[in-house]
Amino acid sequence: KLLSSIIVDEDREMTLEQISEGYRESLNPSLLALAFEKTHKLIINISYRYYGLTEDDIISFGLEKLDYCLINYKSGQALFTTYFTTVLSSKFREETQALNTQKRKAIFYSDSYEVMIENGYDLIAATCEDIGMEDTLISYNLTQRELTYCELIMKNYSNAEISEILEVSIMTLSNMRKKLRQKLSPLALGF
C-alpha cells in the first residue's frame, strides 16, 4: 500500500519486461514499486510451497529478488515472471533449508543436553548468573526482551507461556526467535 503511492500512473500499462528495461537504466523506485504491485500475488503464491517463512520475510525476500531480477533480466531468454519465479523460489528454498538446519541443530543440542543432565549438570536449575550466560548473551547486543526470552527458555518455559509472560503474540515470538538465531549464530557449533 505504501509503495503504490509512488507509482506514476502513466507507467501502469508497462509490462514487466518493459519495467525491467526502464529500471535497469534509471533505478527508478517507482518502477520497482510498480513491479512489486504487479508481482505481489505471485510472490505470495510462490511462498505457499515453503514452510516457516514469516510474512515479513516473504515480502522482504520478494523485494530483494525483484530488484535483482529487474536489473539482471535479459529479454529474449524467458518471460520475466518465469525468471523471477525461478530466482525467488531458490531464495525461499535456501531460507527454509537454513531454518531446517537450525531445527536439526536444536535436536542435536537437546541430545547434548540429555548428556549434560546424565553427567550431573542441570542447566535449568542453574541461573544465567551461575554459568555466566547473561554476560555472554549481552555481548551479542540482545535487547532486554531477548535476554528475558533466553532466560525463560533456560528455565524450561514453553513458547506459549513465554508469549503470555512477555505479552506478545506467538508470531511476534517467532520473529524474535528468528532474530535471536541470527544474532547468536556465532555460538552455534560448526558441522
PDB file of C-alpha atoms in Angstrom:
ATOM      1  CA  LYS A   1       0.000   0.000   0.000  1.00  0.00           C
ATOM      2  CA  LEU A   2       2.847   2.384   0.791  1.00  0.00           C
ATOM      3  CA  LEU A   3       4.594   1.617  -2.476  1.00  0.00           C
ATOM      4  CA  SER A   4       1.512   2.289  -4.596  1.00  0.00           C
ATOM      5  CA  SER A   5       1.641   5.976  -3.652  1.00  0.00           C
ATOM      6  CA  ILE A   6       4.944   6.454  -5.534  1.00  0.00           C
ATOM      7  CA  ILE A   7       3.842   4.716  -8.739  1.00  0.00           C
ATOM      8  CA  VAL A   8       3.488   7.012 -11.756  1.00  0.00           C
ATOM      9  CA  ASP A   9       0.068   6.403 -13.332  1.00  0.00           C
ATOM     10  CA  GLU A  10       1.411   6.638 -16.887  1.00  0.00           C
ATOM     11  CA  ASP A  11       3.684   3.637 -16.200  1.00  0.00           C
ATOM     12  CA  ARG A  12       0.884   1.298 -15.074  1.00  0.00           C
ATOM     13  CA  GLU A  13       0.376  -0.097 -18.589  1.00  0.00           C
ATOM     14  CA  MET A  14       4.016  -1.250 -18.866  1.00  0.00           C
ATOM     15  CA  THR A  15       4.794  -4.963 -18.969  1.00  0.00           C
ATOM     16  CA  LEU A  16       7.258  -6.435 -16.511  1.00  0.00           C
ATOM     17  CA  GLU A  17       9.777  -6.751 -19.331  1.00  0.00           C
ATOM     18  CA  GLN A  18       9.428  -3.019 -20.099  1.00  0.00           C
ATOM     19  CA  ILE A  19       9.651  -2.167 -16.407  1.00  0.00           C
ATOM     20  CA  SER A  20      12.866  -4.194 -16.188  1.00  0.00           C
ATOM     21  CA  GLU A  21      14.399  -2.302 -19.103  1.00  0.00           C
ATOM     22  CA  GLY A  22      13.464   1.084 -17.613  1.00  0.00           C
ATOM     23  CA  TYR A  23      14.556   0.130 -14.101  1.00  0.00           C
ATOM     24  CA  ARG A  24      17.932  -1.151 -15.286  1.00  0.00           C
ATOM     25  CA  GLU A  25      18.613   2.239 -16.898  1.00  0.00           C
ATOM     26  CA  SER A  26      17.384   4.530 -14.117  1.00  0.00           C
ATOM     27  CA  LEU A  27      16.911   2.502 -10.894  1.00  0.00           C
ATOM     28  CA  ASN A  28      13.685   4.487 -10.520  1.00  0.00           C
ATOM     29  CA  PRO A  29      11.958   3.413  -7.264  1.00  0.00           C
ATOM     30  CA  SER A  30       8.518   4.000  -8.789  1.00  0.00           C
ATOM     31  CA  LEU A  31       9.269   1.264 -11.341  1.00  0.00           C
ATOM     32  CA  LEU A  32      10.315  -1.117  -8.548  1.00  0.00           C
ATOM     33  CA  ALA A  33       7.079  -0.273  -6.723  1.00  0.00           C
ATOM     34  CA  LEU A  34       5.074  -0.920  -9.891  1.00  0.00           C
ATOM     35  CA  ALA A  35       6.821  -4.252 -10.486  1.00  0.00           C
ATOM     36  CA  PHE A  36       6.157  -5.229  -6.866  1.00  0.00           C
ATOM     37  CA  GLU A  37       2.486  -4.332  -7.226  1.00  0.00           C
ATOM     38  CA  LYS A  38       2.270  -6.489 -10.365  1.00  0.00           C
ATOM     39  CA  THR A  39       4.099  -9.457  -8.777  1.00  0.00           C
ATOM     40  CA  HIS A  40       2.747  -9.330  -5.217  1.00  0.00           C
ATOM     41  CA  LYS A  41       0.233 -12.158  -5.720  1.00  0.00           C
ATOM     42  CA  LEU A  42       2.886 -14.228  -7.492  1.00  0.00           C
ATOM     43  CA  ILE A  43       5.269 -13.756  -4.545  1.00  0.00           C
ATOM     44  CA  ILE A  44       2.589 -14.892  -2.097  1.00  0.00           C
ATOM     45  CA  ASN A  45       1.653 -17.900  -4.261  1.00  0.00           C
ATOM     46  CA  ILE A  46       5.310 -18.994  -4.523  1.00  0.00           C
ATOM     47  CA  SER A  47       5.737 -18.685  -0.745  1.00  0.00           C
ATOM     48  CA  TYR A  48       2.943 -21.216  -0.048  1.00  0.00           C
ATOM     49  CA  ARG A  49       5.307 -24.014  -1.078  1.00  0.00           C
ATOM     50  CA  TYR A  50       7.821 -23.078   1.627  1.00  0.00           C
ATOM     51  CA  TYR A  51       7.029 -23.571   5.300  1.00  0.00           C
ATOM     52  CA  GLY A  52       8.460 -21.471   8.115  1.00  0.00           C
ATOM     53  CA  LEU A  53       8.839 -18.055   6.478  1.00  0.00           C
ATOM     54  CA  THR A  54       7.109 -15.112   8.105  1.00  0.00           C
ATOM     55  CA  GLU A  55       5.058 -12.621   6.102  1.00  0.00           C
ATOM     56  CA  ASP A  56       7.780 -10.009   6.629  1.00  0.00           C
ATOM     57  CA  ASP A  57      10.408 -12.460   5.327  1.00  0.00           C
ATOM     58  CA  ILE A  58       8.325 -13.214   2.252  1.00  0.00           C
ATOM     59  CA  ILE A  59       7.862  -9.537   1.390  1.00  0.00           C
ATOM     60  CA  SER A  60      11.487  -8.670   2.142  1.00  0.00           C
ATOM     61  CA  PHE A  61      12.895 -11.538   0.063  1.00  0.00           C
ATOM     62  CA  GLY A  62      10.361 -10.763  -2.671  1.00  0.00           C
ATOM     63  CA  LEU A  63      11.503  -7.134  -2.928  1.00  0.00           C
ATOM     64  CA  GLU A  64      15.171  -8.087  -2.729  1.00  0.00           C
ATOM     65  CA  LYS A  65      14.909 -10.630  -5.530  1.00  0.00           C
ATOM     66  CA  LEU A  66      12.583  -8.437  -7.587  1.00  0.00           C
ATOM     67  CA  ASP A  67      15.224  -5.686  -7.521  1.00  0.00           C
ATOM     68  CA  TYR A  68      17.876  -8.237  -8.523  1.00  0.00           C
ATOM     69  CA  CYS A  69      15.726  -9.649 -11.344  1.00  0.00           C
ATOM     70  CA  LEU A  70      14.757  -6.233 -12.723  1.00  0.00           C
ATOM     71  CA  ILE A  71      18.430  -5.326 -13.011  1.00  0.00           C
ATOM     72  CA  ASN A  72      19.639  -8.674 -14.377  1.00  0.00           C
ATOM     73  CA  TYR A  73      16.777  -9.753 -16.650  1.00  0.00           C
ATOM     74  CA  LYS A  74      17.714 -10.113 -20.316  1.00  0.00           C
ATOM     75  CA  SER A  75      14.868 -10.022 -22.785  1.00  0.00           C
ATOM     76  CA  GLY A  76      14.619 -12.966 -25.127  1.00  0.00           C
ATOM     77  CA  GLN A  77      15.586 -15.607 -22.530  1.00  0.00           C
ATOM     78  CA  ALA A  78      12.220 -16.282 -20.925  1.00  0.00           C
ATOM     79  CA  LEU A  79       9.277 -14.324 -19.643  1.00  0.00           C
ATOM     80  CA  PHE A  80      10.187 -12.066 -16.739  1.00  0.00           C
ATOM     81  CA  THR A  81       7.725 -13.894 -14.477  1.00  0.00           C
ATOM     82  CA  THR A  82       9.412 -17.233 -15.243  1.00  0.00           C
ATOM     83  CA  TYR A  83      12.844 -15.797 -14.446  1.00  0.00           C
ATOM     84  CA  PHE A  84      11.590 -14.109 -11.268  1.00  0.00           C
ATOM     85  CA  THR A  85       9.762 -17.258 -10.112  1.00  0.00           C
ATOM     86  CA  THR A  86      12.939 -19.318 -10.502  1.00  0.00           C
ATOM     87  CA  VAL A  87      15.126 -16.823  -8.618  1.00  0.00           C
ATOM     88  CA  LEU A  88      12.597 -16.260  -5.810  1.00  0.00           C
ATOM     89  CA  SER A  89      11.899 -19.990  -5.394  1.00  0.00           C
ATOM     90  CA  SER A  90      15.642 -20.575  -4.982  1.00  0.00           C
ATOM     91  CA  LYS A  91      15.807 -17.892  -2.285  1.00  0.00           C
ATOM     92  CA  PHE A  92      12.794 -19.315  -0.412  1.00  0.00           C
ATOM     93  CA  ARG A  93      14.255 -22.834  -0.654  1.00  0.00           C
ATOM     94  CA  GLU A  94      17.609 -21.610   0.674  1.00  0.00           C
ATOM     95  CA  GLU A  95      15.965 -19.841   3.616  1.00  0.00           C
ATOM     96  CA  THR A  96      13.717 -22.764   4.569  1.00  0.00           C
ATOM     97  CA  GLN A  97      16.686 -25.134   4.398  1.00  0.00           C
ATOM     98  CA  ALA A  98      18.526 -22.796   6.788  1.00  0.00           C
ATOM     99  CA  LEU A  99      15.534 -22.997   9.134  1.00  0.00           C
ATOM    100  CA  ASN A 100      15.604 -26.787   8.892  1.00  0.00           C
ATOM    101  CA  THR A 101      19.331 -26.727   9.684  1.00  0.00           C
ATOM    102  CA  GLN A 102      18.562 -24.753  12.828  1.00  0.00           C
ATOM    103  CA  LYS A 103      15.920 -27.330  13.775  1.00  0.00           C
ATOM    104  CA  ARG A 104      18.432 -30.153  13.270  1.00  0.00           C
ATOM    105  CA  LYS A 105      20.934 -28.297  15.438  1.00  0.00           C
ATOM    106  CA  ALA A 106      18.272 -27.858  18.116  1.00  0.00           C
ATOM    107  CA  ILE A 107      17.727 -31.625  18.125  1.00  0.00           C
ATOM    108  CA  PHE A 108      21.482 -32.136  18.414  1.00  0.00           C
ATOM    109  CA  TYR A 109      21.680 -29.709  21.304  1.00  0.00           C
ATOM    110  CA  SER A 110      18.733 -31.386  23.029  1.00  0.00           C
ATOM    111  CA  ASP A 111      20.618 -34.696  22.817  1.00  0.00           C
ATOM    112  CA  SER A 112      23.678 -32.934  24.228  1.00  0.00           C
ATOM    113  CA  TYR A 113      21.525 -31.500  26.999  1.00  0.00           C
ATOM    114  CA  GLU A 114      20.455 -35.024  27.991  1.00  0.00           C
ATOM    115  CA  VAL A 115      24.122 -35.983  28.237  1.00  0.00           C
ATOM    116  CA  MET A 116      24.752 -32.931  30.451  1.00  0.00           C
ATOM    117  CA  ILE A 117      21.957 -33.993  32.810  1.00  0.00           C
ATOM    118  CA  GLU A 118      23.344 -37.560  32.942  1.00  0.00           C
ATOM    119  CA  ASN A 119      26.677 -36.042  33.955  1.00  0.00           C
ATOM    120  CA  GLY A 120      25.008 -34.214  36.837  1.00  0.00           C
ATOM    121  CA  TYR A 121      24.776 -30.678  35.474  1.00  0.00           C
ATOM    122  CA  ASP A 122      21.236 -29.325  35.305  1.00  0.00           C
ATOM    123  CA  LEU A 123      21.195 -26.249  33.103  1.00  0.00           C
ATOM    124  CA  ILE A 124      17.598 -25.407  34.030  1.00  0.00           C
ATOM    125  CA  ALA A 125      18.365 -25.384  37.748  1.00  0.00           C
ATOM    126  CA  ALA A 126      21.301 -23.065  37.110  1.00  0.00           C
ATOM    127  CA  THR A 127      20.554 -19.405  36.614  1.00  0.00           C
ATOM    128  CA  CYS A 128      22.114 -17.268  33.922  1.00  0.00           C
ATOM    129  CA  GLU A 129      24.399 -15.739  36.538  1.00  0.00           C
ATOM    130  CA  ASP A 130      25.625 -19.170  37.730  1.00  0.00           C
ATOM    131  CA  ILE A 131      27.003 -20.067  34.329  1.00  0.00           C
ATOM    132  CA  GLY A 132      27.954 -16.578  33.162  1.00  0.00           C
ATOM    133  CA  MET A 133      25.462 -16.848  30.320  1.00  0.00           C
ATOM    134  CA  GLU A 134      23.979 -13.377  30.796  1.00  0.00           C
ATOM    135  CA  ASP A 135      27.334 -11.703  30.154  1.00  0.00           C
ATOM    136  CA  THR A 136      27.825 -13.886  27.099  1.00  0.00           C
ATOM    137  CA  LEU A 137      24.379 -13.026  25.709  1.00  0.00           C
ATOM    138  CA  ILE A 138      24.786  -9.308  26.422  1.00  0.00           C
ATOM    139  CA  SER A 139      27.944  -9.301  24.316  1.00  0.00           C
ATOM    140  CA  TYR A 140      25.741 -10.217  21.315  1.00  0.00           C
ATOM    141  CA  ASN A 141      23.735  -6.975  21.653  1.00  0.00           C
ATOM    142  CA  LEU A 142      20.486  -8.641  22.684  1.00  0.00           C
ATOM    143  CA  THR A 143      17.580  -6.484  23.761  1.00  0.00           C
ATOM    144  CA  GLN A 144      16.189  -6.839  27.266  1.00  0.00           C
ATOM    145  CA  ARG A 145      13.183  -8.721  25.862  1.00  0.00           C
ATOM    146  CA  GLU A 146      15.502 -11.142  24.013  1.00  0.00           C
ATOM    147  CA  LEU A 147      17.528 -11.686  27.192  1.00  0.00           C
ATOM    148  CA  THR A 148      14.314 -12.386  29.101  1.00  0.00           C
ATOM    149  CA  TYR A 149      13.247 -14.839  26.393  1.00  0.00           C
ATOM    150  CA  CYS A 150      16.582 -16.692  26.670  1.00  0.00           C
ATOM    151  CA  GLU A 151      16.315 -16.865  30.449  1.00  0.00           C
ATOM    152  CA  LEU A 152      12.749 -18.208  30.270  1.00  0.00           C
ATOM    153  CA  ILE A 153      13.778 -20.843  27.712  1.00  0.00           C
ATOM    154  CA  MET A 154      16.597 -21.913  30.029  1.00  0.00           C
ATOM    155  CA  LYS A 155      14.037 -22.243  32.825  1.00  0.00           C
ATOM    156  CA  ASN A 156      12.034 -24.624  30.597  1.00  0.00           C
ATOM    157  CA  TYR A 157       9.045 -22.374  29.913  1.00  0.00           C
ATOM    158  CA  SER A 158       7.065 -23.239  26.790  1.00  0.00           C
ATOM    159  CA  ASN A 159       6.711 -20.720  23.991  1.00  0.00           C
ATOM    160  CA  ALA A 160       3.016 -20.321  24.828  1.00  0.00           C
ATOM    161  CA  GLU A 161       3.925 -19.453  28.428  1.00  0.00           C
ATOM    162  CA  ILE A 162       6.663 -17.081  27.295  1.00  0.00           C
ATOM    163  CA  SER A 163       4.298 -15.265  24.933  1.00  0.00           C
ATOM    164  CA  GLU A 164       1.924 -14.691  27.857  1.00  0.00           C
ATOM    165  CA  ILE A 165       4.711 -13.525  30.173  1.00  0.00           C
ATOM    166  CA  LEU A 166       6.148 -11.132  27.563  1.00  0.00           C
ATOM    167  CA  GLU A 167       2.626 -10.142  26.480  1.00  0.00           C
ATOM    168  CA  VAL A 168       3.331 -10.763  22.779  1.00  0.00           C
ATOM    169  CA  SER A 169       1.710 -12.951  20.154  1.00  0.00           C
ATOM    170  CA  ILE A 170       3.148 -16.291  19.089  1.00  0.00           C
ATOM    171  CA  MET A 171       4.022 -14.729  15.709  1.00  0.00           C
ATOM    172  CA  THR A 172       5.961 -11.921  17.418  1.00  0.00           C
ATOM    173  CA  LEU A 173       7.746 -14.580  19.454  1.00  0.00           C
ATOM    174  CA  SER A 174       8.533 -16.464  16.239  1.00  0.00           C
ATOM    175  CA  ASN A 175      10.067 -13.313  14.742  1.00  0.00           C
ATOM    176  CA  MET A 176      12.042 -12.768  17.953  1.00  0.00           C
ATOM    177  CA  ARG A 177      13.421 -16.327  17.754  1.00  0.00           C
ATOM    178  CA  LYS A 178      14.443 -15.751  14.141  1.00  0.00           C
ATOM    179  CA  LYS A 179      16.338 -12.588  15.087  1.00  0.00           C
ATOM    180  CA  LEU A 180      17.935 -14.429  18.016  1.00  0.00           C
ATOM    181  CA  ARG A 181      19.103 -17.236  15.715  1.00  0.00           C
ATOM    182  CA  GLN A 182      20.763 -14.630  13.512  1.00  0.00           C
ATOM    183  CA  LYS A 183      22.355 -12.743  16.399  1.00  0.00           C
ATOM    184  CA  LEU A 184      23.550 -15.876  18.178  1.00  0.00           C
ATOM    185  CA  SER A 185      24.684 -17.816  15.101  1.00  0.00           C
ATOM    186  CA  PRO A 186      28.364 -17.415  16.108  1.00  0.00           C
ATOM    187  CA  LEU A 187      27.594 -19.545  19.186  1.00  0.00           C
ATOM    188  CA  ALA A 188      26.480 -22.496  17.042  1.00  0.00           C
ATOM    189  CA  LEU A 189      28.880 -25.367  16.606  1.00  0.00           C
ATOM    190  CA  GLY A 190      30.194 -25.821  13.097  1.00  0.00           C
ATOM    191  CA  PHE A 191      29.466 -29.207  11.492  1.00  0.00           C
TER     192      PHE A 191
END
